[in-house]
GROMACS .gro file of C-alpha atoms in nm:
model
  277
    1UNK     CA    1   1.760   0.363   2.631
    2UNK     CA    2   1.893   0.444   2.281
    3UNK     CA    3   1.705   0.446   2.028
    4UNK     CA    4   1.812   0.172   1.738
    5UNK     CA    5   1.943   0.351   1.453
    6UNK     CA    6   1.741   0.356   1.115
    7UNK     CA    7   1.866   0.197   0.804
    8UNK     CA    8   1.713   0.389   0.563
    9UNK     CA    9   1.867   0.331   0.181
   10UNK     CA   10   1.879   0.667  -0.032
   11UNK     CA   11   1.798   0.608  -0.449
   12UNK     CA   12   1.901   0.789  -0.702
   13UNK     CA   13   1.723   0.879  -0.994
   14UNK     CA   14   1.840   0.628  -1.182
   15UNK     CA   15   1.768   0.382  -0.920
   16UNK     CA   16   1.372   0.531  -0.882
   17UNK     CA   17   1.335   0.457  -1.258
   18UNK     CA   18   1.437   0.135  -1.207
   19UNK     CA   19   1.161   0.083  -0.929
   20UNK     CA   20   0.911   0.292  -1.174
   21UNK     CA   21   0.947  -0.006  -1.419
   22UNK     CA   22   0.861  -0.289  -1.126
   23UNK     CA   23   0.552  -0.044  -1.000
   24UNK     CA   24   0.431  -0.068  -1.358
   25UNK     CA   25   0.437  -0.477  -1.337
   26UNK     CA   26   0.228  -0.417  -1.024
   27UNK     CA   27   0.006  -0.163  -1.138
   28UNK     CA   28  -0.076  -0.447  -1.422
   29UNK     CA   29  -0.123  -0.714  -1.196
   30UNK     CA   30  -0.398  -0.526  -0.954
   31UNK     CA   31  -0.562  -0.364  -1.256
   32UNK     CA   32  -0.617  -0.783  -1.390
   33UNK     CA   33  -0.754  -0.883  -1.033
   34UNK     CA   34  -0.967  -0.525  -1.069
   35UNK     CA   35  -1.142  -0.641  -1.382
   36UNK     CA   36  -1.153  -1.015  -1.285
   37UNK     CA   37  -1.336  -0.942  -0.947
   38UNK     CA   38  -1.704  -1.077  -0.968
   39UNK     CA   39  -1.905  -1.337  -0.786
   40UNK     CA   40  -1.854  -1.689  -0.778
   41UNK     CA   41  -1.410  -1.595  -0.878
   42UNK     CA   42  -1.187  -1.741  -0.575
   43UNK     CA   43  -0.912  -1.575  -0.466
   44UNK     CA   44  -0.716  -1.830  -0.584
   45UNK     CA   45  -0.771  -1.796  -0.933
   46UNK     CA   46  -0.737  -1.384  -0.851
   47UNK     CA   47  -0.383  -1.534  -0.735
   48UNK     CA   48  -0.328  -1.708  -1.033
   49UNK     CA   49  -0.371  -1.444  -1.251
   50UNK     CA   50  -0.159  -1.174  -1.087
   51UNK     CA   51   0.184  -1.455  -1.072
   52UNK     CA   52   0.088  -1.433  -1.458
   53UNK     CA   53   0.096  -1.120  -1.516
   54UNK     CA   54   0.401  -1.061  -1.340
   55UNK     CA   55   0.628  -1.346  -1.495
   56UNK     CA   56   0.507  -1.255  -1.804
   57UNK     CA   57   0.670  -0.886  -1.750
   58UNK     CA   58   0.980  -1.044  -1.678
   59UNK     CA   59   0.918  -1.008  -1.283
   60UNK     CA   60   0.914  -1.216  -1.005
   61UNK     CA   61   0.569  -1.214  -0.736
   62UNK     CA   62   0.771  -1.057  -0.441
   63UNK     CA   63   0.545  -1.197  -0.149
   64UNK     CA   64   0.555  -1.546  -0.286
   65UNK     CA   65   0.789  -1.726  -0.056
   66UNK     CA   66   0.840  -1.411   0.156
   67UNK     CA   67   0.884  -1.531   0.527
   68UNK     CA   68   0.705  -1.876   0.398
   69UNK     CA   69   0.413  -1.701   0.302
   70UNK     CA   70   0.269  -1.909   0.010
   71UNK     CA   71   0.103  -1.717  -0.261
   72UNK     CA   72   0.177  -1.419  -0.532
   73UNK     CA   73  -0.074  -1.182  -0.373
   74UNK     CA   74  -0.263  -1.097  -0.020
   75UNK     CA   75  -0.643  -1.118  -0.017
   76UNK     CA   76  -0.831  -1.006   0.238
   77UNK     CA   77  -1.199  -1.035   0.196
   78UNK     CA   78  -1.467  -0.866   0.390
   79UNK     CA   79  -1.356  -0.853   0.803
   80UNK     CA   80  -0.964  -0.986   0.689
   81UNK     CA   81  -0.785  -0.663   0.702
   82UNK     CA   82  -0.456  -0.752   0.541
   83UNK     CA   83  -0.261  -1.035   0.455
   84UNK     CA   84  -0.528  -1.300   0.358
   85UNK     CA   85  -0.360  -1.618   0.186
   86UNK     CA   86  -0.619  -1.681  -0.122
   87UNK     CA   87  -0.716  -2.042  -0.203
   88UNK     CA   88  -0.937  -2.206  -0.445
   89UNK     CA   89  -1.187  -2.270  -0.172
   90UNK     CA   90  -1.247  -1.885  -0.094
   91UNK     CA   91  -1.539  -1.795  -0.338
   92UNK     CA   92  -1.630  -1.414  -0.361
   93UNK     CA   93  -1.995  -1.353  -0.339
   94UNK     CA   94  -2.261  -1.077  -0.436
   95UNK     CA   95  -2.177  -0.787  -0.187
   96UNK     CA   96  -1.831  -0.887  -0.057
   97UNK     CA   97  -1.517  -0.607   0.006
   98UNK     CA   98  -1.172  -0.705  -0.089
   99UNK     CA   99  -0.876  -0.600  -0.074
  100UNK     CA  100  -0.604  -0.677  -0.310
  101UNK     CA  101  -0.217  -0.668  -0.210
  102UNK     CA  102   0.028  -0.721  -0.471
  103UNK     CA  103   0.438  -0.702  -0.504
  104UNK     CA  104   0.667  -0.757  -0.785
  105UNK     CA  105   1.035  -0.760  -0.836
  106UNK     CA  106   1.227  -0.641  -1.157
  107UNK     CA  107   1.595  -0.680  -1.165
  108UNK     CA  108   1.631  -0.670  -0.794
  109UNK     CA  109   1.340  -0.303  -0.735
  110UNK     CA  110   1.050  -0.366  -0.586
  111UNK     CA  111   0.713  -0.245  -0.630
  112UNK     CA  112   0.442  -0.287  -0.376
  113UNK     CA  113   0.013  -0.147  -0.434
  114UNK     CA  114  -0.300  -0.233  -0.299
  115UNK     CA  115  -0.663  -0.205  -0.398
  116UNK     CA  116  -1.005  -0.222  -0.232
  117UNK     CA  117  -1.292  -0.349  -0.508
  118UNK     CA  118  -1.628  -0.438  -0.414
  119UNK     CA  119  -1.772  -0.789  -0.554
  120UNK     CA  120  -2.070  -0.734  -0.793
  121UNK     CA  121  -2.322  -0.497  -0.596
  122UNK     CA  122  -2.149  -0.355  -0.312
  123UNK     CA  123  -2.301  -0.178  -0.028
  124UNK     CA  124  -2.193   0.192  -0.073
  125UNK     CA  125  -2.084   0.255   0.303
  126UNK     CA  126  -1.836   0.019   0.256
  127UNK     CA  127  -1.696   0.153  -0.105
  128UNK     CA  128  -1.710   0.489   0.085
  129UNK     CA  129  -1.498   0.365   0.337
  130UNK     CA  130  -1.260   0.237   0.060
  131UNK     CA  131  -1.244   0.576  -0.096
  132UNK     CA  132  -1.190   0.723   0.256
  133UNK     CA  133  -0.849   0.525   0.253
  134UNK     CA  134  -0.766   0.630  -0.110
  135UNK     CA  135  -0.803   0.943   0.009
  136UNK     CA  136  -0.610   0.897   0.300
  137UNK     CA  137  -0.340   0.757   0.124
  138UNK     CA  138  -0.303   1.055  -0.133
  139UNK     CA  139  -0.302   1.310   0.132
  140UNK     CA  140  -0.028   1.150   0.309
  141UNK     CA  141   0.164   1.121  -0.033
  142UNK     CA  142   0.098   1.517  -0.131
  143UNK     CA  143   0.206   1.586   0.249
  144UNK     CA  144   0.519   1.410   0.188
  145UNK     CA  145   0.547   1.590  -0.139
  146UNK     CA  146   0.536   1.931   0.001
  147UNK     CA  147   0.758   1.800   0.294
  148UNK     CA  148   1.075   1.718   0.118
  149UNK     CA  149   1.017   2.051  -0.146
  150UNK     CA  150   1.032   2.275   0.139
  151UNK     CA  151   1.313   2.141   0.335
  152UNK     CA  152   1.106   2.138   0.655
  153UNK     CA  153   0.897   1.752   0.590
  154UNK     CA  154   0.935   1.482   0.877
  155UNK     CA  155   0.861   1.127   0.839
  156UNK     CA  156   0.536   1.169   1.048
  157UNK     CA  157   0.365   1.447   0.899
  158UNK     CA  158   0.248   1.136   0.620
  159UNK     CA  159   0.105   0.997   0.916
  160UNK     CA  160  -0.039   1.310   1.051
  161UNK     CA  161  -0.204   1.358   0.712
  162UNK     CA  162  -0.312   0.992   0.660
  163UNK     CA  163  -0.542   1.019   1.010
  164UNK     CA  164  -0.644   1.409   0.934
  165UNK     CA  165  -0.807   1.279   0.603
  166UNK     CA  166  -0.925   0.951   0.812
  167UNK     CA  167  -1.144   1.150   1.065
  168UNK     CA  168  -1.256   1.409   0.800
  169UNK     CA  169  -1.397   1.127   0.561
  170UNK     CA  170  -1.617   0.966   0.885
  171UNK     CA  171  -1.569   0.742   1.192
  172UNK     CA  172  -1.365   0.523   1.126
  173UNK     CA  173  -1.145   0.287   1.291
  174UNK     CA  174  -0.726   0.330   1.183
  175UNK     CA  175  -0.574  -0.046   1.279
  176UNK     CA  176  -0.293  -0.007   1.481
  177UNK     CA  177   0.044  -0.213   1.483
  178UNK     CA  178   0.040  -0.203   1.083
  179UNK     CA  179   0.139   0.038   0.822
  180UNK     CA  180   0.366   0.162   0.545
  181UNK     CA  181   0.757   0.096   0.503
  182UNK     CA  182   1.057   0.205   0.298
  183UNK     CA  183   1.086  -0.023  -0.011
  184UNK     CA  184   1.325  -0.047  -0.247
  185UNK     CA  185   1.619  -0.361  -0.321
  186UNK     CA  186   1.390  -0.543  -0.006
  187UNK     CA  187   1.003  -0.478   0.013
  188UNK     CA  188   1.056  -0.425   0.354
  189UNK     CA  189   1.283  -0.181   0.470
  190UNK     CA  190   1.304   0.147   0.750
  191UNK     CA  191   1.128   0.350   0.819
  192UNK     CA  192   0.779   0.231   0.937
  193UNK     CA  193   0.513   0.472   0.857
  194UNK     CA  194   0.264   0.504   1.102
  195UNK     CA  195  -0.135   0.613   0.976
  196UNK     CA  196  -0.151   0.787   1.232
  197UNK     CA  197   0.039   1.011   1.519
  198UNK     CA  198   0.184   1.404   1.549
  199UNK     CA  199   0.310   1.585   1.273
  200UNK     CA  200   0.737   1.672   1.268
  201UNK     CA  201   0.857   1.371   1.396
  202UNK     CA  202   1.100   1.102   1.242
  203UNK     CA  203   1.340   1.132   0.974
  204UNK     CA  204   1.376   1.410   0.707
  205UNK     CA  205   1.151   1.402   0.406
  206UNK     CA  206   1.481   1.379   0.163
  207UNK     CA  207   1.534   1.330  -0.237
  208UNK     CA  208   1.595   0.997  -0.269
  209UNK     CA  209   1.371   0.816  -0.023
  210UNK     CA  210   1.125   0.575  -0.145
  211UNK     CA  211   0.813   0.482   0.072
  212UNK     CA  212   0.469   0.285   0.068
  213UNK     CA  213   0.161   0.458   0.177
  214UNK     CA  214  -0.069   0.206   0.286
  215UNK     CA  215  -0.367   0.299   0.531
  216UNK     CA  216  -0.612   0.023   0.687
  217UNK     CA  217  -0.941   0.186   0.818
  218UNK     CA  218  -1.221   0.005   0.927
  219UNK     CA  219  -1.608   0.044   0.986
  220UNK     CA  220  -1.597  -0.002   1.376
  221UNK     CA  221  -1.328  -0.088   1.602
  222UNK     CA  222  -0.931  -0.079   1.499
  223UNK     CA  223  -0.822  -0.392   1.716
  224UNK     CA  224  -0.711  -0.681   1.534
  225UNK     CA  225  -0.605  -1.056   1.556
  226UNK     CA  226  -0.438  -1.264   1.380
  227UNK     CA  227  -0.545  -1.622   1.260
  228UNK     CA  228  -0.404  -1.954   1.339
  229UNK     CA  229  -0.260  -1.924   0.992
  230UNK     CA  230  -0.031  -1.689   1.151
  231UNK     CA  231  -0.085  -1.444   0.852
  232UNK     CA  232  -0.421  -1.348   0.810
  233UNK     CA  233  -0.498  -1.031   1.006
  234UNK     CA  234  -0.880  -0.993   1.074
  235UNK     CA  235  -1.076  -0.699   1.255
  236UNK     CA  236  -1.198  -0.850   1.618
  237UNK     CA  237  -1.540  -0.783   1.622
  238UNK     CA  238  -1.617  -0.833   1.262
  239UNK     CA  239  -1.619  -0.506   1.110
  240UNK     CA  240  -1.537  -0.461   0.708
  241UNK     CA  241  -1.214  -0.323   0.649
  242UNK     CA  242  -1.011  -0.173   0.348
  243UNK     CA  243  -0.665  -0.137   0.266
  244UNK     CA  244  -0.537   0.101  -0.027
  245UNK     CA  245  -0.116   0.120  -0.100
  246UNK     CA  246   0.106   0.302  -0.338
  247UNK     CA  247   0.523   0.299  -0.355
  248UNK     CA  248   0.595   0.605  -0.388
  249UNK     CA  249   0.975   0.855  -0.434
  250UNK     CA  250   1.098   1.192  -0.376
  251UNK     CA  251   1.307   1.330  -0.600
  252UNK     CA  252   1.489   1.665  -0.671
  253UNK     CA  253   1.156   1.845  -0.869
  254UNK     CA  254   0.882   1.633  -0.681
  255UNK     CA  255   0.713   1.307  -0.610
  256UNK     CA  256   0.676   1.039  -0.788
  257UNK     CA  257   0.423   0.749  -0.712
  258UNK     CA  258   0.591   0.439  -0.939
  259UNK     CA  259   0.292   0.234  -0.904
  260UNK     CA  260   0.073   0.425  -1.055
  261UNK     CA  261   0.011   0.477  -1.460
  262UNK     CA  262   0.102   0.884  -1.451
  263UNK     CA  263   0.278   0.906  -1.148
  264UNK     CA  264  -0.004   1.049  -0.932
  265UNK     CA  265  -0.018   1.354  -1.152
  266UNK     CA  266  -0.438   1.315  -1.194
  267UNK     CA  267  -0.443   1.355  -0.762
  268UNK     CA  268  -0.097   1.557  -0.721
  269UNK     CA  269  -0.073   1.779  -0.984
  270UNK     CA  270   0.236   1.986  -1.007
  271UNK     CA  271   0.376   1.828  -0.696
  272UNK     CA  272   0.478   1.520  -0.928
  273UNK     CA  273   0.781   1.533  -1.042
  274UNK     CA  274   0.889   1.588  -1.403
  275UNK     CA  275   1.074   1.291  -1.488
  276UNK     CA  276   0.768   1.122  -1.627
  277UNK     CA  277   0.802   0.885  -1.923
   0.00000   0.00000   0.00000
């Protein structure tokens, strides 16, 4: 059988600046749910305050209407893994994980981050396992980094590095079926980005090519369902789970992550490129 051919859509620098600006509207949004987190908050009003944020920047809340899906942000709380509709009846309490999924779009780019906060006093384990997946997600963003400034990078050595950083933070489970994705004039586009598999597989690591990193790990098992709601995605036998994202672009001199306020510079040094405003 043949294998379907990708549709993978190649920026240009002017182009990646463009999505820089809609990363920033993003970054904003998460970094307002970050500080609004705290008992007794519903995700709804953590909902209300991101579609805020983001028409206030001039952008529009990318997953609102996406595929019918009815709110500005995902949020997944405790044993949800991703794609959690919030609601005014879904109160955070003392001790909850959540994790925070957020798009925007800014004359037609799109930006697309995630976070993982704990709710008031949080038991450590799981904020480990969140910075497990931050870490994850950094090492599969410096991997692709190196990937495309050497010529040699495939598509799967992010994955590669996503699950070496994975099983070197602790045992954890890496959800299958679900991952990152090219992004650009859609918020979905080729290729899919595994967190996990072999290194040197896939398409080239190329200038130009604009992905989102997002790893899922989990404190037991990596099976999943999802709910009647046909959206929410939850862990099958109950475990916590976090999910951590950043858009990120290759370009000529270097990586640069657009949803994040210096590029990725604190985590990727030199490897960032320097087109930084």
């Amino acid at each position: 059988m043949r294998r379907p051919q990708l549709d993978i859509q190649i920026k240009t620098p002017e182009q990646i600046e463009r999505m820089r600006a809609a990363g920033l509207v993003v970054f904003a949004a998460l970094e307002a749910m970050r500080e609004a987190v705290a008992p007794g908050v519903s995700t709804g009003d953590l909902d209300a305050i991101a579609e805020k944020v983001i028409r206030d920047s001039g952008a529009i809340p990318s997953f609102k209407g996406y595929h019918g899906f009815p709110a500005s942000i995902c949020a997944s709380v405790n044993d949800q893994v991703v794609h959690g509709i919030p609601g005014n009846e879904q109160i955070l309490k003392e001790g909850d994980l959540i994790s925070l999924d957020c798009g925007a779009i800014l004359d037609g780019w799109h930006g697309d981050s995630a976070i993982t906060v704990g709710v008031g006093e949080t038991d450590p384990a799981l904020l480990r396992m969140a910075e497990v997946a931050e870490d994850a997600m950094w090492a599969g963003i410096a991997a692709a980094a190196r990937g495309a400034a050497n010529g040699r990078g495939k598509l799967t050595d992010i994955s590669f590095n996503v699950e070496k950083a994975v099983r070197k933070g602790g045992r954890y489970g890496i959800v299958d079926g679900y991952g990152g994705h090219g992004i650009g004039t859609e918020m979905h586009q080729d290729p899919h980005v595994l967190n996990h598999g072999k290194p040197g597989k896939g398409p080239r690591l190329v200038p130009g090519l604009c992905l989102a990193i997002e790893p899922m790990i989990t404190m037991g098992s990596p099976r999943t369902a999802e709910l009647d709601d046909g959206w929410t995605v939850v862990t099958r036998d109950g475990s916590y789970a976090a999910h951590v994202e950043h858009t990120m672009a290759l370009l000529e001199d270097g990586v640069w992550v657009t949803t994040a306020p210096d590029g990725g510079r604190a985590r990727l040094g030199d490897l960032v490129t320097s087109r930084q405003p």
